Structure formats: C-alpha cells, structure tokens
Amino acid sequence: CGTVFLPGFPLKLKPSAKNQLKKKKKKLFVSLVLCDITQKGYEKKRTKLIGAYFPQAPGMDPSIGQERRTPVTPSSSSRYHRRRSSGSRDERYRSDVHTEAVQAALAKHKERKMAVPMPSKRRSLVVQTSMDAYTPPDTSSGSEGEGQGYGTSSSREGSISMEHWIGRAIHGTSSTTTTTSSTASSSSSSTRSGGSGAAAGRLADVLAQHVHISNHSAPPDVTGYTNNTSNTTATDGIQVERAPGAGTAAQRQTPKYGNAELMETGDGVPVSSRVSAKIQQLVNTLKRPKRPPLREFFVDDFEELLEVQQPDPNQPKAEGAQMVVMRGEQLGVVTNWPPSLEAALQRWGTISPKAPCLTTMDTNGKPLYVLTYGKLWSRSVKVAYNLLHKLGTKQEPLVRPGDRVALVFPNNDPAAFMTAFYGCLLAEVVPVPIEVPLTRKDAGSQQIGFLLGSCGVTVALTSDACHKGLPKSPTGEIPQFKGWPKVLWFVTESKHLSKPPRDWFPHIKDANQDNAYIEYKTCKDGSVLGVTVMRIAMLTHCQAITQSCSYTEAETIVNVLDFKKDVGLWHAVLTTKGLRPEVICPCASSPEALTVAIRRPLEEGTTPPGRGILSMQGLSHGVIRVDSEEKLSVLTLQDVGSVMPGGMMCVVKPEGVPQLCKTDEIGELCVCTVATGSSYYGLAGMTKNTFEVFPVSNSGVPVSEFPFTRTGLLGFIGPAGLIFVAGKMDGLMVVGGRRHNADDIVATALAVEPMKFVYRGRIAVFSITVLHDERIVVVAEQRPDSTEEDSFQWMSRVLQAIDSIHQVGVYCLALVPSNTLPKTPLGGIHLSETKQLFLEGALHPCNVLMCPHTCVTNLPKPRQKQPGTNVLMNVGVDSVFEVWDHHIKQPQVKYVSLTTGNMYLRAFIQEMIFLSHLFLFLIPFLLFIFLLVLLRDRSCGTIASSLTCVQLHKRAEKIAAMLGERGHLQDGDHVALVYPPGIDLIVAFYGCLYAGCVPITVRPPHPQNIATTLPTVKMIVEVSRSVCVMTTQLISKLLRSKEACTAVDFRTWPPVMDTDDLPKKKPPLLYKPSNSDTLAYLDFSVSTTGMLAGVKMSHTATSAFCRSIKLQCELYPSREVAICLDPYCGLGFVLWCLCSVYSGHQSILIPPSELEVNPALWLSAVSQYKVRDTFCSYSVMELCTKGLGLQTDSLKSRGLDLSRVRTCVVVAEERPRIALTQSFSKLFKDLGLHPRAVSTSFGCRVNLAICLQGTSGPDPTTVYVDMRALRHDRVRLVERGSPHSLPLMESGKILPGVRIIIANPETKGPMGESHLGEIWVHSGHNASGYFTVYGDEALQSDHFNSRLSFGDTQTVWARTGYLGFLRRTELTDASGERHDALYVVGALEEAMELRGMRYHPIDIETSVIRTHKSITECAVFTWTNLLVVVVELDGSEQEALDLVPLVTNVVLEEHYLIVGVVVVVDIGVIPINSRGEKQRMHLRDGFLADQLDPIYVAYNM
C-alpha cells in the first residue's frame, strides 16, 4: 500500500501525494468517459500527470516530464476553487482537443518562418506600459457573452457518424487544418486569405544589409525576386538587391548606432539600416503572397471597381431536400395547473407556507438564507401594496397598474429579487430587471438608460445593501447615471415597507396578453432593446419547461446562472445523486424566443445522443458536411434537445426573405409558440421583422398561417428532431463571403500559450467594416509582466494559428494593459464598447499589429498603361485646349487720371529695364515719400524703422562704396546677404546693384538651432559662389562664436563684412549694365521636394516681373501694401524688396517671426494703416487662425477693422488650401473681412509668380473634381458633395504677359481639356535657368527651354513641375472676356505612383488628419513602393498606438491603398519651410536615417 506501479519501474509516493494523484487520475478518467478527450489524449495526459510526480527514469520516453507543470497542492487547489467560485475565470473557451489542434497547426509553421519587422517603440513609452503602470488585478467575475477564460468545452470527439441521418450529405474538400468548437452556441466559418500564414515567424530587427537605390523617383520593384548573383546579398534566405559601389558608400560614413550598418538614399544621404532593414524585411515578406496576383488592366471609364470575390466552383453547396417544419410534442393539459403564476404563488404560499422556496448558498456551499413560500407570498403582497399606495399621493399615485419599474439587485441576493419580481406581478406592474450600476459612466450605461427612458421608468426597486453600495454624491444623494432618466429609488426590505390593511388583497387574474415583464437584450452594435413577455407566454413557458424536464413537486433545482435574465430566470439544471451523463440536459435559449429547445432527461442506463463532427470548410459556406475527427479543421457539435412542447420550429436563410433552408444547410432557427416574447418595446418596425416572420417555401408559399419568431441562433435540425446550434447571429462575422464565429476565434487565440501571456483569458473579437468587407479585430489584455518580445511573439503565433485553423486573416491584433477593457456589470468584456473605443481611437493599446496586406484582397485592380499606345495621340490639335495669352494692358488705360506729362513719364518708366536706373530716375518724384515701413514692436505694433526714397538711395551708395573699397569686388561678383528681415536687407540689395554685384539673399542661422541651420547657410554661400558675405554686426559675431565654429569653421567662410558702420563717402561711379540679359540676382530656395535650387533672374525678367505685379494689383504711389512674408526667395522677396521701388507705393513690412509673440500684429497693422492689399503665407494665416480664434470679440472691441481690405493674397508654391482659407475668412468675417478678398497665388522655381489675384478680376472659382479620375490623370467635374469629390480652388488670376498650356510630362504633347498634365509657362519674367556650382545646368535646361512635340512647336516653354488643368469659366474680367482659371493639383516630383495610379500626398494627408483629434500634422511619402505615413501626435504618448488602425483604415477606405509603415512622432518633427510647405523628402531622409526619434513605428504586414 502506498505503492503505485508504472510499467517498467516501481516508484513510491507519500500518502498525501498519492491521494492527490488518485483524485486527478479519477478526474481524468471521468473526462474520458464523458468524451471530453479522446483515448489518445487520455493516454498523453495520464503520462504527463504521472511524470509530474516522479523523476524521469532511465529508459523512459524523453517526452514524459518535459512539460514544466507545477503539482497542484491542496492549498493551491483550494485557492483555485475559491477563484472559480467567485467567477473570476470563465471556462467556456478551454478545450484540450482544440488546444492540441492549435499546437499542431503552429508546429507546421516552425519550418517556414519569415522575417517580420517588430514595431519600434520609444523607450519612454515602453516604460510607461511596463508592469508598474498597470492597474492591480481585480476580482471581477466573468459573464456570458465575453471571451474570458478558457474553460471546459462542450465539444467532444469519439461520437457517432452523422452520415446515417444526413443521407444526402456530401463530404467537402478536406481541409489541411482543424479546430473544434468551444461552445455549443458558437458558429464557425472561414475564408481563404493569403499571406497570413507567413505573417509572423521570428522576431525581426536582426537583418542589416547595404542597400543603394540609384534614384528616389524610381524605387526598385518589390513584386518579384532578383536573381543577379553578382549584385545580390542573401541574408537568412532573403535576397536584397545591391547596387555596385554600395559597400564603399557605406564605408565612408560613421556608424551612429553600435552595430547598425549604414546605407545611402538616392541623394547620397547616409541613413541607418535600422529602419530601412525593417522596411526591407516587410518588403520581402510581402513578396511571397499566398493568393495569386491580381489581373492588371487599364481602367478607362474612371470607375475603380473593387475586386469581387469570385465564388469557388469547388466550394460545397447545399444539395439536400427542402426541410419541413418540425413540431414538438403536444403540450399536456393538467386540471390542477394554476391559471397564472400569481395564483400558483398564492396556492403554495397558503398551502405550504413553510416549504423552502429558495436557498442562497455561499462560496463554500453552505446555506446563507432560506426563503419559504409563505415569506415569499407575504413579502410580495407587501411590496405590491406599497408600490400602488405609498408612492405619490392618493390623487396622483407615482405607479399605476401597467407602468414599468426597474429592478436593480445584485447577483448575491436572489431572494430580494424574487420578492420584488412577484410583488410587481401582484401589483400588475411591469418589472424591467437590469444590472447594478457601479459607476456613473459604466460601459453600456447610456444604452440601459435609453431603454429605461423609452419604457417610462420612474421608480427603481432595490435592496437595502445595494442601495447603500450605490455611488453617492458629496451630499449623500444617488447621482443620475449617464443616460438614465430621473428615478426614485425604492427599497423593498420589509422594515422599510408599510404593512397592508387586513382587507387589502392583490387582484389575481388569469394569465392574459398583458405584459408581464421586460427583459433587456444587448445587440451587436451595443444598443439595448426591451423584449416584452406577456403573462400568457410566461405561464405557457413555465408549463412547457415543467413538462420537458418532468419537474415534480418537492424536487430541488440548483441554479448557477444569472437569475435576472435568460435561462437563469426561467429554470435551472436538474440534479440528482451524482453527475451522470444522462442527467446533463443542454438547452438553447434567446431573449426573443425564451427556451428554444431542451434535451429531455434520459432514463437511467440510456445512452446519450451522439455528437456530430462537421467540416468547418462546409460550415463557413453555410453547408453541413461530415468530417473525420483526425482533421484539425472540424467542429464537434452536441445537440440541445428537441422542440419545446406545443411549438413548431424551422430553419430559414439568415439574410433576405425568410425562405426555408435545405436539410444540409445552416440557417437561423425560428419558432412558433405562445411561449415567446411578443415585441421589442416601442419599436414596431423591428418587432415586425423579428416576432412576425412568415417563413416561405421555395415556391414562395407560407408554411404556416401563424407567425414565427426569429431566435437569433444559427443551426440546423438533425435526425430524430434533434436541434443543433452552431452559433449566434450577433457573433457572426462574414469575411470574404464566408462566415466565422467570434467565439471560435477566441478559443483559437486562447489556445496559444494562454497562461503565459493573456491576462485571465480576457480576449474580445469583433469585426469592423473596411473597404466594403468585414475585417476581424482581436483585442486581448496582456499580463503585467509581459515583455515587448513576448508580446510580439504571441501576436505572431496567434496570427499563424487563426490562419491555419480558420483560413482567415486577422486585420488587427491589439494588446491592452490588464484591467483596461470596458466591463459589463458582471465583470465581462463589454464587446460593443470595446469596438467603439477602437474605432474612436480611445482604446490605448500597448501593442498593435496590423495585417492589411494579408487580409484586404478586394482592392481595385491596378492600372497598367497599355504598351505601345499613347493616349494623347487620340487628342487632335483642334481639341487641345486653347493656350491662354494674357497681353499687358496699355498704361494709358489703367491710369486715365494722369496728366499728359505724367503719361509720358509712365511710358518712359516702362522702357527702363534696370531697377537701379529706375530708382535713380524716381528719386526726384518720390523724394520724401516713405517707401518702406518696418513694424517690429511686439507689444503694440508701432513703427520700428522707416526709409524714404532718398534715404534708401544714400545708404545704398555707401554699401556700394564699401564693397569697392573693403571687398575689392568686381562687376558680376556674387555677394551673400545674410540679414534678418528688415530694411538693412533691402539697402544691401540695392547697394550690390549699384556696385555691379549679384546679390543672393540668405536666411540667417537661428541662434537657438545654429547646429542645424548654419550648415544650410554655408551650403548656399558655397553653391552660389559668393566671394563675400554681408551681414549685421550681431550675426557676424554669431558666426565667430564657439558654437557656430563647432558646426562650421569660421576660417572656411569668405570675407564677412558687417554693414552697421558704413563709410561716409560715395562711390565714384555707379555701375551701369551693358546688357539687359545680365544677371540681376540669384534666388535660392528649398523646394517642396527637398531640392535646393538657385534660379538666375536677369534684369529684363526682374523688370517684367515687377511690371506684371503692378498692373495686376494696380499699385499706385498712394497705395499702402502690408507684407507679412519672408524676404529671402520667390514672390516674397520681390514684394519685399523690388515692387515698392518699381511702383513707388508704401510697403509695410512685418516679419512673420514677430507673429509668434503677437499674432495680432499683422491684422492690427492692416487695420491701422487702412491697407487695401496685403500678402501673407499659409504659415502666417494658420498662426492667426489658431492664435486669434478666441479673440475676435476682443479685437473688435479694440477697433480692429478689416473692411477696407480688397485683396488678401496667400503666396505659395502648392495647391490652394481651401480649408484654411475658408476658416480664415469665416473667423474674421465679424471684423469686416470680405470672403472674396482672400485668394491665393502660384509660383515655382522657373517662374516665381504665374498667378496672382488682382483687384479687377472676378472672384476665385472653386470646382469639384472626381478624385478617382485624378488618379488616372483625368479631370471630371462633379457636383459638390458627390462621393470621392475633391474641391479645388483657382490659384489666382493669371498675370499679364503670361501664357500657359497643359502638356503631357512624358510625351510633351498638349493635353485635352479633360486631362491632367504639367503646367508649362511662357512669360517675360521666366527665370533664365538654374545656377549650380557644378556647372551641370545643361541637365536641367529642359525645365526652361522645352517645346511641344506637336502643335505649336516653335514657342519655348518653361516646365513648372506641377500638375494642373485649365478651365474657361462663365465669368468675365474687366475687359469683358471670359475668365480663364488655372487649377494646381500638386507637384509632379511629389506625386506617388502606386498600383499604377498617381496619388498626391496632400489628399492622403487631409484624410489622415481628420481621423483623430490628436493628429495635428501629417506627411506621406513612399519608399521601396511602400506607403509611409508620418503623423504628429498632440497628446499623451499612450495615444500613439490608437492612431495606427485609424490611419490604416482611412487610407484604405478613401484611397484604396495599404499603408506600409505608420510613424508617430512629436509635434514639430515634420519639416516645414518658411512658406508653410512640408519638406517631405527631408522627412523621408530623416526617417531612413533614424533621426526622427519616433514615439512608435508600426510595420503593417
């Protein structure tokens, strides 16, 4: 004794351990008898069980004892039982058979792992989501309807075959993977999705290669493999193309991150392979899709049709005969049955008053309280009396018969609930049982409150203990819960109630069609409905249950369910001596149909019905197919009995007309009986669709004259009338035309190392609609001690398991900290609330893994231009849109008020093409007129400095003298002007012109960011070949400072001269150019594509430029023009330095940097000086919109008036920002700003100003184009508000002397009106060409000297590099001619070629910005054909991961693109130039060099 023999060797155990082992072996054997496990599983578990108690002996199987399992000691066992008794772990989803199937499926993936990039997370974010940041574990219990725990499964194997009762069942194609059902009420379906199996194999971040891409604009094709052995490097089986010389390029750089290797971008910018290697891993992962490639063709009709899932010809189809309605046995009639439940209560309360009616047990199984029938009757009568007579007054009672009242009782007090429930029935009041609200903002509380409000509930019944536990306000009152109506709380304990008079008795009537009670039901979308149950239905239901379960008097029923609703409210599990298989009676129920079916108790010794093993492949198509238990992808179902007595049942198709299903087809169960709900309270339409259904046959004939009720259960009727339930309609997810059940997905996810990772088995599975199909989302709470590596590894294994078991891809897998998912009142996961938080971006996950590449299979077919065909050749010359030619108007017409002498003067001025000569000529006429006024006072906006015409002339002469004496400069030398925005810059510019030098205006370095800004200044000085640098004394000292010398050695600078102390003598002779085509100045600027380019402006072009602006804006000497622009390049420089001298008007100069301290400075100056024309940038307009949005009333009270503003022009080199301009106009409309005054301009490198809204032109027009057509370079106008419509605003009126044509950027042929093409310009103020130090101007000569391939081939055009189109509007200009409008769409170099279509970054960025309130800015770019989205986060770092799904969703929905990488960064990381334009290429280089310090980087699979 005390010895247990195992074949092969004897072992001994202590008596306590021996008894424990005996119990476990007995429990294991019972599981085998009950068919919970197979014989093979039993042997395996028995071996593991014994191996845990004994050391491994020689000769034993090495597999024995390798499982690290801690023996369950009595103390640990008791702790487990205490935990279970409190309901902390739901056992619905645990199945040993299913776990084995999942592990077997995962084992298949070990041999084909793939490198998948692991998300990058900022260290601070990792620390915040660590164990210390988690909330302590709670003890809330689980509830039905949530994915919590992994308990016992009702799915069992070793059952009889179903072939004998489904005669026409045809075996479907055998699947390669398997699963078993976790519950009898779970339905399963699956869809084939490519790539998910290869979605995760091992942790990435280990791959580093030298990659060199020759050109950013032409990234390598990632859709196929490269088989070039000479230039290919293979690492772990992943081939990466290496260009020649890539290794030497990397050797020149200094490593930044330890072992991280370096690579170069196409521009030669060194980048770290830490980011690029992950992108390359993602690219290689996507190279191997499991699904076949999509067919490619050119979409010619503008319609981007989504890829429609073609039905598989081999998929199983229903072949059985049409089913017949199944009838239950006749409901027996017993003469002594009471006519109503109230009468039954009265009978037992008076006949057997001391008989126990209800006994409450504690967690240890000891009785806490016994409620007898006598007490139940007397207390119910007392409750009924007080409800009718003690609430309100006699004249105006608060509760009348037929009113609805709420029952709010905790789960541990069934006696009080039963008393209140029967008290309501006796008072003929309709009870509405609900859960106890824990806080004011419980999940789903608002929906419950809506139900109470619609039911007209004004009184809530509760117990004394519950009333004391409700949340209280500081005054001790119960606050009004979120969404709840105002209710009166009524305590039902006897000590709080008045005793009814002796002569008062409740009126007990026979059961009728009055409402007895209302049971709440939570729908899939989170809405709460009230199912009304009539008194006759309640009585008939009790009679049917009594007959089905053979209930007799004095039997004991044990109820372990929620007694307030569903089965727990109706009946309990019948128990006798022991738990033999024949006494287990599964049932099916729903709020609408009450008890749908129940298995009748079997006689002793009778064999229980067998179980069916069905193919999940067939079930996913709604077809029943028998399969073998050896397969992994099978579903084992147990019947739930037969139809209830007195009822009829049929199975109808879930969607559309309620047509009867075939015998081998899955559908929704419908019942016809008195014992069902009657309606959804207050919802007549939904009631008709659910409670008044008339099923029809194939011929359309109704099968019954009585209405049926939809149960919301999916299943079928098997042999002998047995009912099988495969799932619920609310848990159904239709992905790709196939059905999947959320419970099955939960069971599979929990089978992947649940104890190691998932916190208490809390997993939520739901679907969201993205791109016209449902996508599966899995959200799990992870254990507090889980590491980042554990998280990513678990997510990868879950993706593999679900793909193998269910053949469906998971769209998003999110992990949240423990105890953070919204809970139901019973402690379960509130599914709809979780889904809502996910869609709103308020879930705050700690890890996210998106898999859109493997899930989204219905993208539009890629566009591919047909080879050898030129679509432009179909456009004849006659159909080409007319070239716009705006001739300069005669000055006599514009200035009709001038005298004859002045007219001669004006004509003479027009002939002057040198600004210096013109300036000297104008000095006598504008001697004391202030040309320039600089506002720099940050407090009140007073004048900081001003300059008259003669003062400017004299100071410019001194500058010229200094250049000759100190600098010894010659004619044509280049001088860099490094000045802050001010008058000194203008003086230095004209001083250079007087000296014959070529000025280059350069933005000075920022003192707070000198390490970054100073190299840019040095680069411009070098590239421009400046022989001298002119600046102020302050900046000169800054260049000599220690910090500046660290960035750029001062000895490398050319001579630096400060102009604070100018010489007093004048130059001997002012320079007079001999040729008007000589260089006047160089304009250097960084374009939006990140290219630093300097353009050459001749004297002729400069004079023509100023002349066009003067005529367009009607600039007279009497005008005041306010300019809030940076004066270093483009139109901003021309307006700041040139136009006032040319036209003689007064310019009020406002540096944009001053607005950072005083945002109202610009508008105050406009109001103070009564300015009619003003110019600004988008950054200035945005600063005013954000900074003054709440101060308009204050500004109006201070007298700020903008009513005199005639034109407010935004200077930009991009598509007009309609949203910003409209917001600005609406915001300052109360200050007098007219909406038509706000307009935009357009310029580029080849022509600094092509369009500029004038004073006499028509209002800017706005058109709406089809965004889908633009992707195909087509222009199709649509109405405002049309789907996929994109508003485009005119970029201003075309300047005088400017001709524009739209040309194909590839063929150089003119485009038709309906085509999008490159904007070409012919004008007298075009730039002469690019200026570079390397002398490769010839490479870019095509930009300035292009000719059409056909049509007008003689005119020389300049290519702007921007895409747009022309439209002739119905408006007329001042000359009476129809107005021609230019619409700019975007830069050609920034446009992204994806899936054969052209996308503009601004469109995607606009969609992304509006997805979440915390996204302040966004920029997109491509890298190796992957779309990268960078968003700036204005909020907590915990919100960073919320943005990843939202960004992916919106880009998919609106642009049909899959985001490859989502980068979340801090505010201000996205570089923006002085004009407010994004520098996307600089951002891309910073991202690839790992210089952004991102909060989170997500690599979508």
Short mmCIF file of C-alpha atoms in Angstrom, two decimals, residues 27 29 130 252 415 433 504 619 731 817 860 896 989 1033 1062 1197 1229 1279 1337 1343 1414:
data_model
loop_
_atom_site.label_atom_id
_atom_site.label_comp_id
_atom_site.label_asym_id
_atom_site.label_seq_id
_atom_site.Cartn_x
_atom_site.Cartn_y
_atom_site.Cartn_z
CA LYS A 27 -10.99 13.03 -12.75
CA PHE A 29 -10.83 9.01 -16.37
CA SER A 130 5.53 48.33 -18.06
CA ARG A 252 32.63 56.49 -45.91
CA ALA A 415 -34.32 36.29 -2.51
CA PRO A 433 -34.66 43.76 -14.43
CA TRP A 504 -56.46 44.54 1.10
CA LEU A 619 -19.99 25.43 -42.27
CA GLY A 731 -21.34 36.68 -33.14
CA PRO A 817 -2.85 46.54 -20.30
CA PRO A 860 -9.24 47.90 -57.01
CA VAL A 896 -6.63 107.63 -67.05
CA PHE A 989 20.46 94.54 -52.09
CA GLN A 1033 27.47 93.04 -36.61
CA LEU A 1062 29.11 102.42 -43.32
CA SER A 1197 -13.76 95.93 -29.17
CA LYS A 1229 -15.83 87.89 -41.07
CA GLU A 1279 -21.28 68.26 -58.04
CA GLU A 1337 22.90 73.43 -65.83
CA HIS A 1343 12.96 72.90 -67.49
CA SER A 1414 -4.74 64.31 -31.61
#
